[in-house]
Short mmCIF file of C-alpha atoms in Angstrom, two decimals:
data_model
loop_
_atom_site.label_atom_id
_atom_site.label_comp_id
_atom_site.label_asym_id
_atom_site.label_seq_id
_atom_site.Cartn_x
_atom_site.Cartn_y
_atom_site.Cartn_z
CA MET N 1 20.53 -9.58 -40.96
CA ARG N 2 22.21 -9.65 -37.59
CA SER N 3 24.89 -12.33 -37.23
CA LYS N 4 24.80 -14.65 -34.25
CA PRO N 5 27.50 -13.97 -31.65
CA ALA N 6 30.27 -16.42 -31.06
CA LYS N 7 29.88 -18.67 -28.06
CA PRO N 8 31.60 -17.11 -25.02
CA SER N 9 33.08 -20.45 -24.00
CA GLU N 10 36.56 -21.96 -23.85
CA ASN N 11 38.63 -19.18 -25.48
CA LEU N 12 37.06 -16.48 -23.36
CA LEU N 13 37.46 -18.51 -20.20
CA ASP N 14 41.13 -19.16 -21.00
CA GLU N 15 41.73 -15.44 -21.47
CA LEU N 16 39.94 -14.72 -18.24
CA GLN N 17 41.91 -17.32 -16.37
CA ALA N 18 45.10 -15.58 -17.42
CA ALA N 19 43.76 -12.22 -16.26
CA LEU N 20 42.67 -13.66 -12.93
CA SER N 21 45.90 -15.57 -12.33
CA HIS N 22 48.48 -12.97 -13.36
CA GLY N 23 46.65 -9.70 -14.04
CA THR N 24 46.41 -6.61 -11.91
CA VAL N 25 43.19 -5.21 -10.50
CA ALA N 26 43.16 -2.70 -13.38
CA ARG N 27 43.39 -5.54 -15.88
CA ARG N 28 40.60 -7.37 -14.12
CA VAL N 29 38.37 -4.28 -14.27
CA GLU N 30 39.14 -3.76 -17.96
CA THR N 31 38.31 -7.39 -18.66
CA LEU N 32 35.04 -6.98 -16.75
CA ARG N 33 34.18 -3.97 -18.90
CA ARG N 34 34.82 -5.88 -22.14
CA VAL N 35 32.84 -8.91 -21.01
CA THR N 36 29.95 -6.65 -19.95
CA ASP N 37 30.00 -4.95 -23.36
CA LEU N 38 29.89 -8.34 -25.03
CA PHE N 39 26.93 -9.53 -22.95
CA VAL N 40 24.87 -6.33 -23.08
CA GLY N 41 25.34 -5.98 -26.82
CA ASN N 42 24.02 -9.46 -27.60
CA ALA N 43 21.93 -10.45 -24.56
CA VAL N 44 18.78 -11.15 -26.56
CA ASP N 45 20.61 -13.69 -28.72
CA TYR N 46 22.22 -15.78 -26.00
CA SER N 47 20.93 -19.19 -25.05
CA ASP N 48 20.55 -20.33 -21.45
CA GLU N 49 23.90 -22.09 -21.78
CA HIS N 50 25.61 -18.87 -22.88
CA VAL N 51 24.03 -16.97 -19.98
CA ARG N 52 25.35 -19.56 -17.53
CA VAL N 53 28.87 -19.10 -18.91
CA PHE N 54 28.62 -15.34 -18.51
CA ASP N 55 27.28 -15.86 -15.00
CA ASP N 56 30.40 -17.81 -14.02
CA VAL N 57 32.65 -15.24 -15.68
CA PHE N 58 31.06 -12.31 -13.88
CA GLN N 59 31.29 -14.10 -10.55
CA CYS N 60 35.02 -14.60 -11.02
CA LEU N 61 35.70 -11.07 -12.20
CA ILE N 62 33.96 -9.12 -9.44
CA GLU N 63 36.15 -10.61 -6.74
CA GLN N 64 38.61 -8.08 -5.34
CA ILE N 65 37.54 -5.19 -7.57
CA GLU N 66 36.61 -1.73 -6.41
CA THR N 67 33.10 -0.63 -5.55
CA SER N 68 32.75 1.71 -8.52
CA ALA N 69 33.32 -1.16 -10.97
CA ARG N 70 30.72 -3.34 -9.23
CA ALA N 71 28.28 -0.44 -9.20
CA LEU N 72 28.76 0.12 -12.92
CA LEU N 73 28.16 -3.57 -13.59
CA ALA N 74 24.93 -3.41 -11.55
CA GLU N 75 23.72 -0.36 -13.48
CA ARG N 76 24.31 -2.06 -16.82
CA LEU N 77 22.84 -5.46 -15.94
CA ALA N 78 19.83 -4.31 -13.90
CA PRO N 79 17.56 -3.37 -16.87
CA ILE N 80 18.25 -6.62 -18.76
CA ALA N 81 15.47 -9.17 -18.24
CA ALA N 82 17.73 -12.08 -19.25
CA ALA N 83 20.67 -11.04 -17.05
CA PRO N 84 22.66 -13.88 -15.45
CA PRO N 85 20.73 -14.75 -12.26
CA LYS N 86 23.65 -15.62 -9.96
CA ILE N 87 25.51 -12.36 -10.50
CA ILE N 88 22.24 -10.43 -10.12
CA ARG N 89 21.70 -12.09 -6.74
CA THR N 90 25.31 -11.39 -5.71
CA LEU N 91 24.97 -7.72 -6.61
CA ALA N 92 21.62 -7.43 -4.84
CA LEU N 93 23.12 -8.86 -1.64
CA ASP N 94 26.01 -6.39 -1.69
CA GLU N 95 26.08 -4.30 1.48
CA VAL N 96 27.04 -1.21 -0.51
CA ILE N 97 23.83 0.45 -1.68
CA GLU N 98 25.50 1.93 -4.78
CA VAL N 99 26.02 -1.64 -5.95
CA ALA N 100 22.79 -3.24 -4.71
CA GLY N 101 20.45 -0.32 -5.44
CA PRO N 102 20.12 -0.55 -9.24
CA VAL N 103 19.44 -4.28 -9.11
CA LEU N 104 17.01 -4.05 -6.20
CA SER N 105 14.97 -1.33 -7.86
CA LYS N 106 15.04 -2.45 -11.51
CA SER N 107 16.04 -6.07 -12.11
CA GLU N 108 13.22 -8.40 -13.12
CA ARG N 109 15.68 -11.27 -12.93
CA LEU N 110 15.87 -10.98 -9.14
CA ASP N 111 13.78 -13.69 -7.50
CA GLU N 112 11.20 -13.11 -4.78
CA THR N 113 13.04 -15.22 -2.22
CA THR N 114 16.15 -13.03 -2.45
CA LEU N 115 14.09 -9.85 -2.27
CA LEU N 116 12.33 -11.07 0.86
CA GLU N 117 15.66 -12.05 2.42
CA ILE N 118 17.08 -8.58 1.79
CA ALA N 119 13.90 -6.85 2.98
CA ARG N 120 14.17 -8.75 6.27
CA THR N 121 17.87 -8.17 6.91
CA ARG N 122 19.20 -5.02 5.21
CA GLY N 123 18.97 -1.36 6.17
CA GLN N 124 16.73 1.47 5.09
CA ALA N 125 18.64 2.33 1.90
CA HIS N 126 18.13 -1.21 0.58
CA LEU N 127 14.46 -1.11 1.59
CA LYS N 128 14.02 2.20 -0.25
CA ALA N 129 15.51 0.69 -3.41
CA ILE N 130 13.11 -2.28 -3.21
CA SER N 131 10.17 0.08 -2.73
CA LEU N 132 10.85 1.54 -6.20
CA ARG N 133 10.34 -1.75 -8.07
CA ARG N 134 7.71 -1.84 -10.79
CA VAL N 135 5.74 -4.54 -8.94
CA LEU N 136 5.76 -5.40 -5.24
CA SER N 137 4.00 -8.49 -3.89
CA GLU N 138 1.89 -8.31 -0.74
CA ALA N 139 4.63 -10.13 1.19
CA LEU N 140 7.25 -7.57 0.16
CA THR N 141 4.94 -4.64 0.80
CA ASP N 142 4.16 -5.97 4.28
CA LEU N 143 7.87 -6.07 5.13
CA LEU N 144 8.52 -2.59 3.74
CA VAL N 145 5.63 -1.12 5.72
CA THR N 146 6.63 -2.96 8.90
CA ARG N 147 10.41 -2.35 8.77
CA GLY N 148 10.65 0.84 6.73
CA ASN N 149 11.20 4.35 8.02
CA ASP N 150 8.93 7.23 6.97
CA ASP N 151 10.75 7.69 3.64
CA VAL N 152 10.47 3.99 2.74
CA VAL N 153 6.80 3.82 3.75
CA ARG N 154 5.89 6.91 1.70
CA SER N 155 7.77 5.51 -1.30
CA THR N 156 5.94 2.19 -0.97
CA ALA N 157 2.54 3.85 -0.61
CA SER N 158 3.26 5.98 -3.70
CA ASN N 159 4.14 2.94 -5.81
CA PRO N 160 1.08 1.97 -7.91
CA GLY N 161 2.58 -1.50 -8.40
CA ALA N 162 2.67 -2.22 -4.66
CA GLN N 163 0.04 -4.77 -3.67
CA LEU N 164 -1.35 -3.79 -0.26
CA SER N 165 -2.69 -6.41 2.12
CA GLU N 166 -5.46 -5.53 4.56
CA GLY N 167 -2.86 -5.49 7.35
CA SER N 168 -0.65 -3.02 5.48
CA LEU N 169 -3.63 -0.80 4.68
CA ILE N 170 -4.63 -0.65 8.34
CA ASP N 171 -1.06 0.19 9.36
CA LEU N 172 -0.67 2.84 6.64
CA VAL N 173 -3.96 4.60 7.38
CA THR N 174 -3.12 4.65 11.09
CA ARG N 175 0.35 6.09 10.44
CA ALA N 176 -1.12 8.65 8.07
CA GLU N 177 -3.01 10.24 10.97
CA ARG N 178 0.29 11.90 11.98
CA ASP N 179 1.85 12.22 8.52
CA ASP N 180 0.09 14.43 5.97
CA ASP N 181 2.54 13.48 3.21
CA LEU N 182 1.77 9.79 3.75
CA ALA N 183 -1.95 10.54 3.86
CA THR N 184 -1.66 12.17 0.44
CA CYS N 185 0.26 9.19 -0.97
CA ILE N 186 -2.34 6.73 0.27
CA GLY N 187 -5.30 8.88 -0.67
CA LEU N 188 -4.19 9.06 -4.31
CA ARG N 189 -4.13 5.27 -4.69
CA PRO N 190 -7.02 4.11 -6.95
CA ASP N 191 -7.11 0.71 -5.22
CA LEU N 192 -7.72 2.08 -1.70
CA PRO N 193 -10.95 0.54 -0.33
CA ARG N 194 -13.60 3.13 0.37
CA HIS N 195 -13.88 2.50 4.12
CA HIS N 196 -10.15 3.12 4.48
CA TYR N 197 -10.38 6.19 2.25
CA LEU N 198 -13.17 7.70 4.33
CA LYS N 199 -11.29 7.14 7.57
CA LEU N 200 -8.20 8.68 5.99
CA VAL N 201 -10.06 11.78 4.80
CA ALA N 202 -11.77 12.25 8.15
CA LYS N 203 -8.45 12.18 10.03
CA ALA N 204 -6.36 14.07 7.48
CA SER N 205 -8.85 16.92 7.06
CA LEU N 206 -8.70 17.61 10.81
CA SER N 207 -4.91 17.66 10.70
CA VAL N 208 -4.89 20.03 7.73
CA ARG N 209 -7.41 22.33 9.42
CA ARG N 210 -5.31 22.61 12.58
CA LYS N 211 -2.15 23.40 10.64
CA LEU N 212 -3.83 26.08 8.56
CA GLU N 213 -5.54 27.68 11.54
CA ALA N 214 -2.25 27.77 13.45
CA ALA N 215 -0.53 29.49 10.53
CA HIS N 216 -3.38 32.00 9.97
CA PRO N 217 -5.38 32.45 13.19
CA GLU N 218 -7.10 35.55 11.78
CA LEU N 219 -8.59 33.38 9.02
CA ALA N 220 -9.60 30.46 11.23
CA ASN N 221 -13.31 30.61 10.39
CA GLU N 222 -12.70 30.83 6.66
CA VAL N 223 -10.14 28.01 6.79
CA SER N 224 -12.58 25.68 8.55
CA SER N 225 -15.23 26.33 5.93
CA VAL N 226 -12.84 25.80 3.03
CA VAL N 227 -11.43 22.59 4.51
CA GLN N 228 -14.89 21.16 5.08
CA GLU N 229 -15.99 21.98 1.54
CA ALA N 230 -12.80 20.46 0.11
CA ALA N 231 -13.28 17.30 2.15
CA GLN N 232 -16.85 16.98 0.87
CA ARG N 233 -15.71 17.36 -2.75
CA VAL N 234 -12.96 14.78 -2.29
CA ARG N 235 -15.35 12.35 -0.65
CA ALA N 236 -17.82 12.67 -3.52
CA ALA N 237 -15.02 12.06 -6.02
CA ALA N 238 -14.06 8.90 -4.15
CA MET N 239 -17.35 7.23 -5.06
CA THR N 240 -16.42 4.03 -6.82
CA ARG N 241 -18.47 1.89 -9.17
CA GLN N 242 -18.61 -0.76 -6.45
CA THR N 243 -20.06 1.75 -3.97
CA GLU N 244 -22.64 2.93 -6.49
CA MET N 245 -23.74 -0.65 -7.15
CA ALA N 246 -23.98 -1.40 -3.42
CA ARG N 247 -26.16 1.65 -2.80
CA ALA N 248 -28.34 0.87 -5.81
CA LEU N 249 -28.90 -2.68 -4.52
CA VAL N 250 -29.91 -1.48 -1.07
CA ARG N 251 -32.17 1.22 -2.54
CA SER N 252 -33.93 -1.40 -4.65
CA LEU N 253 -34.42 -3.70 -1.64
CA HIS N 254 -35.77 -0.80 0.42
CA GLU N 255 -38.20 0.38 -2.27
CA ASP N 256 -39.53 -3.17 -2.71
CA GLY N 257 -40.02 -3.60 1.03
CA ARG N 258 -37.38 -6.35 1.18
CA LEU N 259 -34.78 -4.52 3.26
CA SER N 260 -34.86 -5.76 6.83
CA GLU N 261 -32.72 -5.68 9.93
CA PHE N 262 -31.69 -9.27 9.18
CA GLN N 263 -30.51 -8.32 5.68
CA VAL N 264 -28.36 -5.50 7.07
CA THR N 265 -26.95 -7.89 9.67
CA ALA N 266 -26.07 -10.35 6.89
CA PHE N 267 -24.25 -7.58 5.01
CA ALA N 268 -22.26 -6.80 8.15
CA GLU N 269 -21.37 -10.43 8.79
CA GLN N 270 -20.07 -10.65 5.20
CA GLY N 271 -17.87 -7.56 5.73
CA LYS N 272 -19.77 -5.48 3.14
CA PHE N 273 -19.25 -1.93 4.39
CA ASP N 274 -21.09 -0.05 1.63
CA GLU N 275 -24.16 -2.30 1.76
CA THR N 276 -24.27 -2.21 5.55
CA ASN N 277 -23.92 1.56 5.65
CA ALA N 278 -26.61 2.12 3.01
CA GLY N 279 -28.95 -0.36 4.69
CA LEU N 280 -28.51 1.21 8.12
CA ALA N 281 -29.12 4.66 6.63
CA ALA N 282 -32.32 3.49 4.95
CA LEU N 283 -33.71 1.87 8.11
CA ALA N 284 -32.81 4.92 10.20
CA GLY N 285 -34.27 7.29 7.61
CA VAL N 286 -31.12 9.37 7.09
CA ALA N 287 -28.96 10.23 4.10
CA VAL N 288 -26.28 7.71 3.24
CA GLU N 289 -23.64 10.42 3.67
CA THR N 290 -24.81 11.16 7.22
CA ALA N 291 -24.66 7.48 8.15
CA GLU N 292 -21.25 7.20 6.54
CA ASN N 293 -19.88 10.04 8.69
CA MET N 294 -21.17 8.34 11.81
CA MET N 295 -19.93 4.89 10.77
CA ILE N 296 -16.30 6.01 10.37
CA GLU N 297 -16.07 7.86 13.66
CA SER N 298 -13.39 6.51 15.99
CA ARG N 299 -16.02 5.78 18.64
CA THR N 300 -18.96 3.38 18.37
CA GLU N 301 -21.66 5.81 19.53
CA GLY N 302 -22.52 6.74 15.95
CA VAL N 303 -23.38 3.16 15.04
CA MET N 304 -25.49 2.70 18.14
CA ILE N 305 -27.39 5.95 17.53
CA LEU N 306 -28.30 4.89 13.99
CA ALA N 307 -29.24 1.38 15.10
CA LYS N 308 -31.42 2.64 17.95
CA VAL N 309 -33.29 4.98 15.61
CA ALA N 310 -33.75 2.04 13.22
CA GLY N 311 -35.09 -0.09 16.09
CA MET N 312 -32.46 -2.80 15.79
CA GLN N 313 -31.81 -5.63 18.22
CA TRP N 314 -28.46 -5.76 20.03
CA SER N 315 -27.37 -8.86 18.04
CA SER N 316 -27.53 -6.83 14.83
CA VAL N 317 -25.65 -3.89 16.39
CA ARG N 318 -22.95 -6.26 17.59
CA ALA N 319 -22.45 -7.61 14.06
CA ILE N 320 -22.08 -4.09 12.65
CA ILE N 321 -19.59 -3.05 15.33
CA ALA N 322 -17.58 -6.26 14.76
CA MET N 323 -17.45 -5.56 11.00
CA ARG N 324 -16.36 -1.99 11.64
CA GLU N 325 -13.54 -3.07 13.96
CA LYS N 326 -12.33 -5.73 11.54
CA LEU N 327 -12.20 -3.33 8.59
CA SER N 328 -10.56 -0.48 10.51
CA GLY N 329 -8.10 -2.62 12.46
CA GLY N 330 -9.22 -1.03 15.71
CA SER N 331 -8.84 -2.77 19.05
CA GLN N 332 -11.69 -4.98 20.17
CA THR N 333 -14.21 -3.25 22.41
CA ASP N 334 -15.98 -4.59 25.47
CA MET N 335 -19.19 -5.88 23.91
CA LEU N 336 -20.88 -6.44 27.28
CA THR N 337 -20.40 -2.80 28.23
CA LEU N 338 -21.58 -1.67 24.80
CA ARG N 339 -24.65 -3.88 25.09
CA ASP N 340 -25.59 -2.30 28.42
CA THR N 341 -25.06 1.17 26.92
CA TYR N 342 -27.18 0.33 23.90
CA GLU N 343 -30.04 -1.14 25.89
CA ALA N 344 -30.04 1.89 28.20
CA LEU N 345 -30.09 4.32 25.26
CA ARG N 346 -33.52 5.86 24.69
CA SER N 347 -34.93 6.20 21.21
CA SER N 348 -35.78 9.85 21.89
CA THR N 349 -32.18 10.56 22.85
CA ALA N 350 -30.90 8.81 19.74
CA GLN N 351 -33.28 10.87 17.57
CA GLN N 352 -32.02 14.10 19.16
CA VAL N 353 -28.36 13.18 18.59
CA LEU N 354 -29.15 12.18 15.01
CA ARG N 355 -30.72 15.58 14.36
CA PHE N 356 -27.46 17.15 15.52
CA HIS N 357 -25.49 14.98 13.07
CA ARG N 358 -27.84 15.99 10.24
CA MET N 359 -27.26 19.64 11.09
CA GLN N 360 -23.48 19.12 11.04
CA SER N 361 -23.71 17.54 7.60
CA THR N 362 -25.46 20.56 6.10
CA THR N 363 -23.95 23.50 8.03
CA PRO N 364 -20.38 24.78 7.31
CA ALA N 365 -18.07 24.65 10.33
CA VAL N 366 -17.42 27.98 12.07
#
């Protein structure tokens, strides 16, 4: 049976006082090493009172010692869940990344307030270390995405424990349009909402196609075909249980004659992308995949074409466009101009454009 450690109290503090008052830096470092050994070896057995004593001791010992000694202390304390909180905070706030890094990336003892403070004020190396933590709150992730350079943002997006707010998702997907590595990081996240995933795939596939065609112009036609087929496979694999349920609901409503323009408008007002898309497809008489392609286009013409074919009123179209802008983070459009465009659009013209979209969905690019 393991014996309980002696209390690190008066005797240890007296010895430390002597080292601090009369000892050299080398003696101080050696004392720090011995105290660290004592704490690490018995950390699970110490009471809160013991931990507080160690906290005070560590704070005294790290004054005026070299960086390498502080960095070693950080490495040894960072993985310990019950590490003394004050010294953990002191190490995390160190301007030297070799000291702060291990604690920022690993320590579960580090409080959220300190992490947010550091994320707001420190440089990219500190932000990168934070991005590697096992769990990142939405508030921390927002700061990393807003303040971080490309390396920090990719690291954050790759972290499965990073909780992404809607604002961060919009920012990341937008930045991914010019960064294929970031697009890959985001696209592999299982928690990425489908409407963001579809926008990401649509943009990234175009970027990949251009790069491949530039590298192999003699194979341009083959590259386009392969990229399109790959994008279709990836999109099919992205089908989530939530999307399947949404489509099944809309299909049931449509088959029972209960799917109306007003129901689709209600879906849009509630921000339900999958239900709105499936409902609009059903009313327009097109495949869900065709409607989905048109819904995620950067322009609004696709939505208006589908709505005109479905015979929708402008009020319903406006609700769908508003939902689309909210989910994609796009800038607000001039609704009055769009209304005039929609009312001037002929049903025959919309049908002709829709036939072109159907053809694009079934014909490989050349």
